Coordinates of C-alpha atoms in Angstrom, one line a residue:
M4 CA 0.0 0.0 0.0
S5 CA 1.1 3.6 -0.6
L6 CA 2.5 6.1 1.9
T7 CA -0.1 8.3 3.6
P8 CA -0.1 12.0 2.6
S9 CA 0.3 14.5 5.4
P10 CA -3.0 15.9 6.8
F11 CA -1.2 18.8 8.6
R12 CA -0.5 22.4 7.6
P13 CA 3.0 23.9 7.4
L14 CA 4.3 26.3 10.0
P15 CA 4.6 29.8 8.4
F16 CA 7.8 31.7 7.6
L17 CA 10.4 28.9 8.0
P18 CA 9.7 27.0 4.7
E19 CA 10.6 30.0 2.7
A20 CA 13.8 30.7 4.6
H21 CA 14.9 27.1 4.1
T22 CA 14.9 27.7 0.3
E23 CA 17.8 30.2 0.4
R24 CA 20.8 28.4 -1.2
S25 CA 23.7 30.3 0.5
P26 CA 24.4 28.8 3.9
G27 CA 25.3 32.2 5.5
Q28 CA 22.3 34.0 4.1
R29 CA 20.0 31.0 4.9
L30 CA 21.1 31.2 8.5
Q31 CA 20.2 34.9 8.7
K32 CA 16.8 34.3 7.1
L33 CA 16.1 31.4 9.5
R34 CA 16.9 33.6 12.5
R35 CA 14.1 36.0 11.6
A36 CA 11.8 33.3 10.4
A37 CA 12.2 31.3 13.7
L38 CA 11.1 34.3 15.7
D39 CA 8.1 35.1 13.4
A40 CA 7.0 31.4 13.4
R41 CA 7.3 31.2 17.2
E42 CA 5.1 34.2 17.6
A43 CA 2.4 32.7 15.4
F44 CA 2.7 29.4 17.1
V45 CA 2.3 30.8 20.6
R46 CA -0.6 33.0 19.5
E47 CA -2.7 29.9 18.7
G48 CA -2.6 28.7 22.3
P49 CA -1.0 26.0 24.5
V50 CA -0.9 22.3 24.1
A51 CA -3.4 20.1 26.0
A52 CA -0.9 18.0 27.9
V53 CA 2.7 16.7 27.9
A54 CA 4.5 14.0 30.0
T55 CA 8.2 13.2 29.9
C56 CA 9.3 9.6 30.6
D57 CA 12.9 8.4 31.1
L58 CA 13.7 5.3 29.2
V59 CA 17.4 4.3 29.4
T60 CA 20.8 5.8 30.4
F61 CA 23.6 4.7 28.0
P62 CA 27.2 5.5 27.0
Y63 CA 27.9 7.8 24.1
P64 CA 31.4 8.8 22.8
T65 CA 32.7 12.0 24.5
L66 CA 34.3 12.9 21.1
F67 CA 30.9 13.3 19.6
A68 CA 28.9 14.9 22.4
F69 CA 30.5 18.4 22.1
S70 CA 32.2 18.0 18.7
G71 CA 35.5 17.1 20.4
A72 CA 35.4 20.2 22.6
A73 CA 35.1 18.5 26.0
L74 CA 38.5 17.8 27.7
S75 CA 38.2 14.6 29.6
P76 CA 40.1 11.2 29.6
A77 CA 36.7 9.5 29.9
P78 CA 35.8 7.9 26.5
Y79 CA 32.1 8.2 27.1
V80 CA 29.6 10.6 28.4
M81 CA 26.3 9.2 29.7
M82 CA 23.0 10.2 28.3
T83 CA 19.4 9.4 29.3
N84 CA 17.0 8.8 26.4
R85 CA 13.5 10.2 27.1
M86 CA 10.1 10.0 25.5
Q87 CA 7.5 12.8 25.4
V88 CA 3.8 11.9 25.5
V89 CA 2.0 14.8 23.8
Q90 CA -1.7 15.4 23.5
F91 CA -3.0 18.3 21.3
A92 CA -6.1 19.5 19.6
E93 CA -5.6 18.6 16.0
G94 CA -6.0 21.5 13.6
G95 CA -9.3 21.6 11.6
T96 CA -11.1 18.9 13.7
G97 CA -10.2 20.0 17.2
Q98 CA -10.0 16.3 18.2
R99 CA -7.5 15.5 20.9
R100 CA -4.7 13.4 19.4
T101 CA -1.9 11.5 21.2
L102 CA 1.7 11.6 19.9
L103 CA 4.7 9.6 21.3
F104 CA 7.9 11.5 20.5
N105 CA 11.0 9.3 20.6
P106 CA 9.4 6.1 22.0
T107 CA 12.7 4.2 21.6
D108 CA 12.5 0.4 21.6
Y109 CA 16.0 0.3 23.2
E110 CA 16.3 -3.5 23.5
R111 CA 15.9 -3.7 19.7
G112 CA 18.2 -0.7 19.3
Y113 CA 21.2 -2.7 20.5
A114 CA 21.2 -4.3 17.0
A115 CA 22.6 -1.0 15.5
P116 CA 26.2 -1.9 14.6
F117 CA 27.8 0.8 16.8
Y118 CA 26.1 -0.5 20.0
R119 CA 26.4 -4.1 19.0
A120 CA 30.1 -3.7 18.7
L121 CA 30.2 -1.8 22.0
R122 CA 28.5 -4.7 23.8
E123 CA 30.9 -7.2 22.2
R124 CA 33.8 -5.1 23.4
Y125 CA 32.8 -4.7 27.0
G126 CA 30.7 -7.9 27.6
A127 CA 27.2 -8.4 28.8
F128 CA 27.8 -7.6 32.5
L129 CA 29.5 -4.3 32.0
S130 CA 27.2 -3.3 29.2
D131 CA 24.0 -4.2 31.0
K132 CA 24.7 -3.7 34.6
V133 CA 27.3 -0.9 34.8
M134 CA 27.2 1.2 31.6
T135 CA 23.4 1.0 31.2
T136 CA 20.5 1.8 33.4
R137 CA 16.9 1.0 32.3
H138 CA 14.4 3.3 33.8
G139 CA 11.2 2.0 32.2
T140 CA 9.7 0.8 28.9
V141 CA 7.4 2.6 26.5
Q142 CA 4.5 0.3 27.4
G143 CA 5.1 0.6 31.1
H144 CA 5.1 4.4 31.0
L145 CA 1.9 4.5 29.0
E146 CA 0.2 2.2 31.5
S147 CA 1.4 4.4 34.4
L148 CA -0.1 7.4 32.6
G149 CA -3.5 5.6 32.2
L150 CA -3.0 5.1 28.4
T151 CA -3.1 2.0 26.3
P152 CA -1.3 1.4 22.9
S153 CA -4.7 1.8 21.2
D154 CA -4.9 5.4 22.5
V155 CA -1.8 6.4 20.5
D156 CA -2.4 8.2 17.1
Y157 CA 1.1 9.1 16.1
L158 CA 4.7 8.1 16.6
A159 CA 7.6 10.4 15.7
F160 CA 11.4 10.5 16.3
D161 CA 13.8 13.3 16.1
H162 CA 15.8 11.0 13.8
L163 CA 16.0 7.2 13.1
H164 CA 19.4 6.4 14.6
I165 CA 19.2 3.0 16.5
Q166 CA 15.4 2.8 15.9
D167 CA 13.7 -0.5 15.1
L168 CA 10.1 0.4 14.1
R169 CA 8.9 -3.2 13.4
G170 CA 7.9 -4.0 17.0
W171 CA 5.7 -0.8 17.2
L172 CA 4.2 -0.7 13.7
G173 CA 4.5 -4.3 12.4
G174 CA 6.8 -5.8 9.8
A175 CA 8.3 -9.1 8.8
G176 CA 5.2 -10.9 10.1
A177 CA 5.4 -9.4 13.5
P178 CA 2.2 -7.9 15.1
A179 CA 2.1 -4.2 15.8
V180 CA 2.2 -3.0 19.5
F181 CA 0.4 0.2 18.4
P182 CA -2.6 -1.0 16.3
R183 CA -3.7 2.5 15.1
A184 CA -0.6 4.6 15.2
K185 CA 1.1 6.1 12.2
L186 CA 4.7 7.2 11.9
L187 CA 5.3 10.9 11.2
V188 CA 8.7 11.3 9.5
Q189 CA 10.3 13.7 7.2
R190 CA 10.4 12.6 3.6
S191 CA 14.2 13.2 3.5
E192 CA 14.8 11.0 6.6
W193 CA 12.6 8.2 5.1
T194 CA 14.4 8.3 1.8
M195 CA 17.8 8.3 3.6
V196 CA 17.0 5.3 5.8
K197 CA 15.8 3.3 2.8
H198 CA 19.1 4.0 0.9
L199 CA 21.8 4.3 3.5
H200 CA 25.4 5.4 2.6
P201 CA 28.1 3.1 4.1
M202 CA 29.2 6.0 6.4
Q203 CA 25.7 6.1 7.9
C204 CA 25.0 2.4 8.4
V205 CA 26.8 2.1 11.8
W206 CA 24.0 4.0 13.5
F207 CA 21.0 2.2 12.0
V208 CA 19.3 -1.1 12.9
P209 CA 19.4 -3.3 9.8
G210 CA 15.9 -3.6 8.5
G211 CA 14.5 -1.4 11.2
A212 CA 12.4 0.7 8.8
E213 CA 10.8 -2.3 7.0
I214 CA 7.2 -1.6 8.1
P215 CA 4.0 -1.4 6.1
E216 CA 4.0 1.8 4.1
D217 CA 0.4 2.6 5.0
R218 CA 1.6 3.2 8.5
V219 CA 3.9 6.0 7.3
V220 CA 3.0 9.7 6.9
L221 CA 5.6 11.7 5.1
L222 CA 6.3 15.3 6.1
D223 CA 7.8 17.9 3.9
G224 CA 9.4 20.5 6.3
D225 CA 8.1 22.4 9.3
T226 CA 4.7 21.0 10.3
W227 CA 2.0 22.3 12.6
L228 CA 0.3 19.3 14.2
G229 CA -2.3 21.2 16.1
Q230 CA -2.7 23.7 19.0
G231 CA 0.6 24.0 20.8
A232 CA 2.4 21.2 19.0
A233 CA 4.7 21.2 15.9
L234 CA 7.5 19.3 14.3
L235 CA 10.3 21.5 13.1
S236 CA 12.5 20.5 10.2
T237 CA 16.0 20.7 11.6
P238 CA 18.3 18.9 9.2
G239 CA 22.0 18.3 9.9
H240 CA 22.4 15.6 12.6
T241 CA 20.6 13.5 10.0
Q242 CA 19.2 14.7 6.7
G243 CA 15.7 14.5 8.0
N244 CA 16.2 15.5 11.6
T245 CA 13.1 16.7 13.3
S246 CA 12.5 18.7 16.5
L247 CA 9.4 18.6 18.7
A248 CA 8.2 22.1 19.6
V249 CA 5.5 22.5 22.3
A250 CA 3.9 25.7 23.6
T251 CA 2.6 25.5 27.2
A252 CA 0.8 28.3 29.1
N253 CA 4.1 29.7 30.3
E254 CA 6.8 28.9 27.7
V255 CA 7.9 27.1 24.6
F256 CA 10.2 24.1 24.7
V257 CA 12.0 22.2 21.9
V258 CA 13.3 18.6 21.9
S259 CA 15.8 16.9 19.6
E260 CA 19.3 15.4 19.7
N261 CA 21.1 18.2 17.8
G262 CA 22.5 19.1 21.2
V263 CA 23.1 16.9 24.2
S264 CA 22.3 19.5 26.8
T265 CA 20.9 23.0 27.1
E266 CA 24.4 24.3 27.4
S267 CA 25.1 23.1 23.8
Y268 CA 23.1 26.2 22.9
T269 CA 24.9 28.6 25.4
P270 CA 28.4 27.1 25.4
L271 CA 29.9 30.2 27.0
L272 CA 28.0 29.2 30.2
S273 CA 29.3 25.7 30.2
R274 CA 31.4 24.5 33.1
I275 CA 32.5 21.4 31.3
A276 CA 36.3 21.7 30.7
G277 CA 37.1 22.8 27.2
V278 CA 33.6 23.6 25.9
R279 CA 33.6 27.4 26.6
R280 CA 37.2 27.8 25.3
F281 CA 36.3 25.8 22.1
A282 CA 33.2 28.0 21.5
E283 CA 35.2 31.2 22.0
Q284 CA 38.1 30.0 19.7
M285 CA 35.7 28.9 17.0
G286 CA 33.3 31.8 17.3
W287 CA 30.4 29.4 17.6
E288 CA 27.1 30.2 19.4
V289 CA 26.1 26.6 19.5
V290 CA 28.2 23.3 19.8
L291 CA 27.0 20.4 17.8
N292 CA 26.3 16.8 18.8
G293 CA 28.6 15.6 16.1
N294 CA 28.4 11.8 15.6
T295 CA 27.7 12.4 12.0
R296 CA 29.1 15.0 9.6
E297 CA 26.5 14.8 6.9
D298 CA 26.0 18.6 6.9
S299 CA 27.4 20.5 9.8
L300 CA 26.4 23.9 8.3
E301 CA 22.8 22.7 8.2
Q302 CA 23.0 21.4 11.8
Y303 CA 24.4 24.7 13.1
A304 CA 21.5 26.6 11.4
S305 CA 19.0 24.1 12.8
M306 CA 20.3 24.6 16.3
V307 CA 20.0 28.3 16.0
V308 CA 16.4 27.8 14.9
E309 CA 15.8 25.6 17.9
K310 CA 17.4 28.1 20.2
L311 CA 15.3 31.0 19.0
F312 CA 12.0 29.1 18.7
A313 CA 12.4 27.7 22.3
G314 CA 13.5 31.0 23.9
P315 CA 14.7 31.2 27.5
S316 CA 13.7 28.7 30.2
A317 CA 11.2 29.9 32.8
A318 CA 13.2 28.0 35.4
D319 CA 16.6 29.6 34.5
G320 CA 16.4 32.4 32.0
A321 CA 20.2 32.2 31.3
F322 CA 19.6 28.9 29.5
V323 CA 17.6 28.0 26.4
N324 CA 14.4 25.9 27.0
F325 CA 15.9 23.0 25.0
H326 CA 15.4 19.5 26.3
P327 CA 17.5 16.9 24.6
S328 CA 15.9 13.7 23.6
S329 CA 19.0 12.1 25.0
L330 CA 20.0 14.2 28.0
L331 CA 23.6 14.5 29.2
T332 CA 23.6 12.8 32.6
S333 CA 26.1 12.9 35.5
H334 CA 27.7 9.5 36.1
L335 CA 30.7 8.1 38.0
L336 CA 32.0 6.6 34.7
A337 CA 32.1 10.1 33.2
P338 CA 33.9 12.4 35.6
G339 CA 33.7 16.1 34.7
L340 CA 31.2 15.4 32.0
G341 CA 28.0 16.1 33.9
P342 CA 25.7 18.9 32.7
T343 CA 26.1 22.5 34.0
V344 CA 22.4 22.7 34.6
V345 CA 19.5 20.3 34.2
L346 CA 16.2 22.1 33.5
P347 CA 12.9 20.6 34.9
A348 CA 11.6 17.9 32.5
P349 CA 8.6 19.1 30.4
N350 CA 5.3 18.1 32.0
T351 CA 2.1 20.0 31.8
G352 CA -1.7 19.4 31.7
E353 CA -3.6 16.2 32.2
L354 CA -3.4 13.3 29.8
H355 CA -6.7 11.7 28.8

């Protein structure tokens, strides 16, 4: 069966800015467009409800987390992968919809070549008992929130690294955990994962995107899901990278893995050794999560969009209200590599 066309409307201002071909000029146009789009987004009103759920804490190369800026002998930082459960009034119908953003099936994700090799290197005990902490499963969190898999309308991910979608949406004869849900994904990300370059393969689960095509909704850029909820097109970390943007009654927050902490967007405030000096030396206002180098200029611009669209945190106005999908986490195995600040996890409203 064919892929499902998107039923959503685009966010204003940003699509036109993305068409600028010159990277420098595109960045300048995106700055203005991000602020204009944010204003229109907020004006429509807040989201119905959001809950943030910790899934798993795992190792990630220090070299990548801050593009080589962090000065530490520790080979890995530790990051905690998180899922957002978002309920919003869908545009046009006003019907409340439920979106799971980054519902990682992390047990299946270990099949990605990078993490499979890591487990082979350190063995099952160190990998499972020392370097990894499981906080809960997608299904377990939904149950604790009073939801069932049948309540879920949409799944979306900031990008498809280490994702195996077959358990959630069916494939290779397996039944789908989520019987009604459709995957929202940028067309460029879906095309990429179907035709991976050898330099990309290490981060992807083999066959992880082999799901029925009628479960897939392709997005073409910045998408307004409904009141208070949007998916921003933020290419760079991957070609179809996507960021969740949510408006609450008090603020806007943005979620992705372009950065590993809010200080990735204000590196001059970072207390992690080397990060501030690196940003000053390079003249960068953001520091990339750089495990891929597919398009660093695009990623830089996307992080500026995220920074401006989110705005300052209500909890600490010195920092951007950015909440990584995989959050830099203090850990004994990563001395000196804990976050400078951890903002309160996004939670608002009451889920139904």
